[in-house]
């Protein structure tokens, strides 16, 4: 993951670069608006951390040109002002989030991670296995062209199985990812949900995609005989 920081205050810029490098990102730092714009347009960045008040070209100008040239990477604005107008202006111009200075690095990191996750999930719009399709944007599932209605939990469960296609997912992992809870061996909520999901997406169709791996968990995969 590659991040561009555009920040003219040397201390803040260095501090951000160091922190993001230590968090495992590849980082470029530009110290004024024009340099930042040049890098943003030429480099392949997954996210930009953009200060508003910059020499040569301010953050608004950078963002406007970046968006006009069709770049859609998430942009996190850093602003020393906390006026509502500035935030609205930034969001109007296509910023994805903003942070008011001074801020804790941990907060910046949390925002960066959230924006990157969001960016990634938008890249893949449809998950597929055989003739089963899950449309992430429209929240729709179909198999062999037939629309299937799922509850929110069933949808989340199927999304997880499709994302990890071919991997056996232990019940404990499914519990933490879909139900946001620790696995309690007394509960059969996962088995019940998988059974319901199978009735909807597997029973009326061939081949069967969801398989129970005894003593281990569940896997979604296209059977090898095909
Ligand atoms: Ca500044």
Coordinates of C-alpha atoms and ligand atoms in Angstrom, one line a residue:
X1 CA 0.0 0.0 0.0
X2 CA 1.5 3.3 -1.1
X3 CA 0.6 6.6 0.5
X4 CA 1.4 10.2 -0.5
X5 CA 1.7 12.8 2.2
X6 CA 1.5 16.4 1.1
X7 CA 2.5 18.6 4.1
X8 CA 4.7 21.7 4.3
X9 CA 5.4 21.8 8.0
X10 CA 8.7 19.8 8.3
X11 CA 8.0 18.4 11.7
X12 CA 4.5 17.2 10.9
X13 CA 5.6 15.8 7.6
X14 CA 8.5 13.9 9.0
X15 CA 6.4 12.6 11.9
X16 CA 3.7 11.3 9.6
X17 CA 6.2 9.7 7.2
X18 CA 8.0 8.0 10.0
X19 CA 4.8 6.7 11.6
X20 CA 3.3 5.4 8.4
X21 CA 6.6 3.8 7.4
X22 CA 6.7 2.0 10.7
X23 CA 3.1 0.9 10.1
X24 CA 4.2 -0.9 7.0
X25 CA 3.3 1.5 4.3
X26 CA 5.3 2.8 1.3
X27 CA 5.4 6.5 1.8
X28 CA 6.3 9.6 -0.4
X29 CA 6.4 13.0 1.1
X30 CA 5.8 16.3 -0.8
X31 CA 6.5 19.6 1.0
X32 CA 4.4 21.9 -1.2
X33 CA 1.2 21.8 -3.3
X34 CA 2.8 21.6 -6.8
X35 CA 5.2 18.9 -5.9
X36 CA 2.3 17.0 -4.2
X37 CA 0.1 17.4 -7.3
X38 CA 2.9 16.3 -9.6
X39 CA 3.5 13.1 -7.5
X40 CA -0.2 12.5 -7.1
X41 CA -0.8 12.5 -10.9
X42 CA 2.3 10.4 -11.7
X43 CA 2.5 7.9 -8.9
X44 CA 0.3 5.0 -8.3
X45 CA -1.0 5.9 -4.8
X46 CA -3.6 4.0 -2.8
X47 CA -4.3 7.1 -0.6
X48 CA -3.3 10.7 -0.2
X49 CA -2.9 12.5 3.1
X50 CA -3.3 16.2 2.1
X51 CA -2.7 19.3 4.1
X52 CA -5.0 22.3 3.3
X53 CA -2.7 25.2 3.8
X54 CA 0.3 24.7 1.4
X55 CA 2.7 26.9 -0.4
X56 CA 2.4 27.2 -4.2
X57 CA -0.9 25.4 -4.5
X58 CA -3.3 24.8 -1.6
X59 CA -4.9 21.5 -0.8
X60 CA -8.2 22.4 -2.5
X61 CA -6.3 23.1 -5.7
X62 CA -4.5 19.8 -5.5
X63 CA -7.6 17.8 -4.8
X64 CA -9.6 19.5 -7.6
X65 CA -7.0 18.7 -10.2
X66 CA -6.5 15.2 -8.9
X67 CA -10.2 14.4 -9.2
X68 CA -10.6 16.2 -12.5
X69 CA -7.9 13.9 -14.0
X70 CA -9.9 10.9 -13.0
X71 CA -7.9 9.7 -10.0
X72 CA -10.2 8.1 -7.4
X73 CA -7.9 7.2 -4.6
X74 CA -9.2 8.1 -1.1
X75 CA -8.0 11.5 0.2
X76 CA -7.7 12.4 3.8
X77 CA -7.6 16.1 4.4
X78 CA -5.6 17.6 7.3
X79 CA -6.9 21.0 8.4
X80 CA -5.8 23.4 11.0
X81 CA -9.2 25.1 10.8
X82 CA -12.2 23.4 12.2
X83 CA -14.9 25.6 10.5
X84 CA -17.8 23.6 9.1
X85 CA -17.5 25.4 5.8
X86 CA -14.0 24.1 5.2
X87 CA -15.0 20.6 5.9
X88 CA -18.0 20.8 3.6
X89 CA -15.8 22.4 0.9
X90 CA -13.3 19.6 1.2
X91 CA -16.0 16.9 1.0
X92 CA -17.7 18.7 -1.9
X93 CA -14.4 18.6 -3.8
X94 CA -14.1 14.9 -3.3
X95 CA -12.2 14.4 -0.1
X96 CA -13.1 11.2 1.7
X97 CA -12.4 12.3 5.2
X98 CA -10.7 15.0 7.2
X99 CA -8.8 15.3 10.4
X100 CA -8.4 18.6 12.4
X101 CA -4.9 19.4 13.7
X102 CA -3.6 18.7 16.2
X103 CA -4.5 15.0 16.1
X104 CA -3.0 11.8 17.5
X105 CA -1.2 9.6 15.1
X106 CA -3.3 6.6 16.2
X107 CA -6.4 8.4 15.0
X108 CA -4.8 9.2 11.6
X109 CA -3.8 5.6 11.3
X110 CA -7.3 4.4 12.1
X111 CA -8.8 6.7 9.4
X112 CA -6.2 5.7 6.9
X113 CA -6.9 2.0 7.4
X114 CA -10.7 2.5 7.2
X115 CA -10.3 4.5 3.9
X116 CA -8.0 1.9 2.4
X117 CA -10.5 -0.9 3.3
X118 CA -13.3 1.0 1.7
X119 CA -11.2 1.6 -1.4
X120 CA -10.4 -2.0 -1.8
X121 CA -13.9 -3.2 -1.4
X122 CA -14.9 -0.9 -4.2
X123 CA -12.4 -2.4 -6.5
X124 CA -14.1 -5.8 -6.5
X125 CA -17.7 -5.2 -7.2
X126 CA -18.8 -8.8 -7.8
X127 CA -17.7 -12.0 -6.1
X128 CA -18.3 -15.2 -8.1
X129 CA -18.2 -19.0 -7.8
X130 CA -19.5 -21.0 -10.7
X131 CA -22.9 -19.4 -11.6
X132 CA -23.3 -17.9 -8.1
X133 CA -22.8 -14.1 -8.0
X134 CA -22.7 -11.7 -5.1
X135 CA -22.9 -8.0 -6.1
X136 CA -21.3 -6.0 -3.3
X137 CA -22.5 -2.6 -4.4
X138 CA -26.1 -3.4 -5.0
X139 CA -26.1 -6.0 -2.2
X140 CA -27.7 -8.6 -4.4
X141 CA -27.1 -12.3 -4.8
X142 CA -28.1 -14.5 -7.8
X143 CA -27.5 -18.0 -9.0
X144 CA -27.9 -19.1 -12.6
X145 CA -29.4 -15.7 -13.1
X146 CA -32.1 -16.2 -10.4
X147 CA -32.3 -13.5 -7.7
X148 CA -31.9 -14.9 -4.2
X149 CA -33.1 -13.0 -1.1
X150 CA -30.7 -13.2 1.9
X151 CA -30.8 -11.7 5.3
X152 CA -28.0 -9.3 6.3
X153 CA -26.2 -12.1 8.2
X154 CA -26.6 -14.6 5.4
X155 CA -25.2 -12.1 3.0
X156 CA -22.2 -11.4 5.2
X157 CA -21.6 -15.1 5.7
X158 CA -21.7 -15.8 1.9
X159 CA -19.5 -12.8 1.3
X160 CA -16.9 -14.2 3.7
X161 CA -17.1 -17.7 2.1
X162 CA -16.7 -16.2 -1.4
X163 CA -13.8 -14.0 -0.4
X164 CA -12.0 -16.9 1.1
X165 CA -13.0 -19.4 -1.6
X166 CA -11.3 -22.7 -1.3
X167 CA -10.2 -22.1 2.3
X168 CA -11.7 -24.1 5.2
X169 CA -13.1 -21.5 7.6
X170 CA -13.3 -22.5 11.2
X171 CA -16.5 -21.7 13.1
X172 CA -14.5 -19.4 15.4
X173 CA -13.4 -17.3 12.4
X174 CA -16.9 -17.1 11.0
X175 CA -18.2 -16.1 14.5
X176 CA -15.7 -13.3 14.8
X177 CA -16.1 -12.0 11.3
X178 CA -19.8 -12.3 10.7
X179 CA -21.3 -12.1 14.2
X180 CA -18.6 -10.0 15.8
X181 CA -18.6 -12.4 18.8
X182 CA -16.3 -14.9 20.4
X183 CA -17.1 -18.5 19.5
X184 CA -19.1 -20.2 22.2
X185 CA -19.2 -24.0 21.6
X186 CA -22.7 -24.2 23.0
X187 CA -24.1 -22.1 20.3
X188 CA -25.2 -23.5 17.0
X189 CA -26.0 -20.2 15.4
X190 CA -23.3 -20.6 12.7
X191 CA -24.5 -24.1 11.7
X192 CA -28.1 -22.9 11.6
X193 CA -27.1 -20.0 9.4
X194 CA -25.0 -22.1 7.0
X195 CA -27.9 -24.6 6.7
X196 CA -30.3 -21.7 5.8
X197 CA -27.8 -20.3 3.4
X198 CA -27.4 -23.7 1.7
X199 CA -31.2 -24.1 1.3
X200 CA -31.2 -20.8 -0.6
X201 CA -28.0 -20.9 -2.7
X202 CA -27.1 -24.6 -3.1
X203 CA -30.2 -26.9 -2.8
X204 CA -32.0 -25.9 -5.9
X205 CA -28.8 -25.8 -8.0
X206 CA -25.8 -27.9 -9.2
X207 CA -23.0 -28.1 -8.3
X208 CA -23.2 -27.8 -4.5
X209 CA -20.6 -25.2 -3.5
X210 CA -20.7 -25.1 0.3
X211 CA -19.2 -28.1 2.0
X212 CA -18.9 -29.1 5.7
X213 CA -15.4 -30.2 6.7
X214 CA -16.0 -32.4 9.7
X215 CA -14.4 -31.1 12.8
X216 CA -13.0 -28.1 11.1
X217 CA -15.6 -25.8 9.6
X218 CA -17.0 -24.8 6.2
X219 CA -15.5 -24.1 2.8
X220 CA -17.0 -22.7 -0.4
X221 CA -15.5 -24.2 -3.5
X222 CA -16.3 -25.4 -7.0
X223 CA -16.0 -29.3 -6.8
X224 CA -13.0 -30.6 -8.6
X225 CA -14.9 -33.0 -10.8
X226 CA -16.0 -30.0 -12.8
Ligands
LIG1 CA1 0.4 23.6 6.1

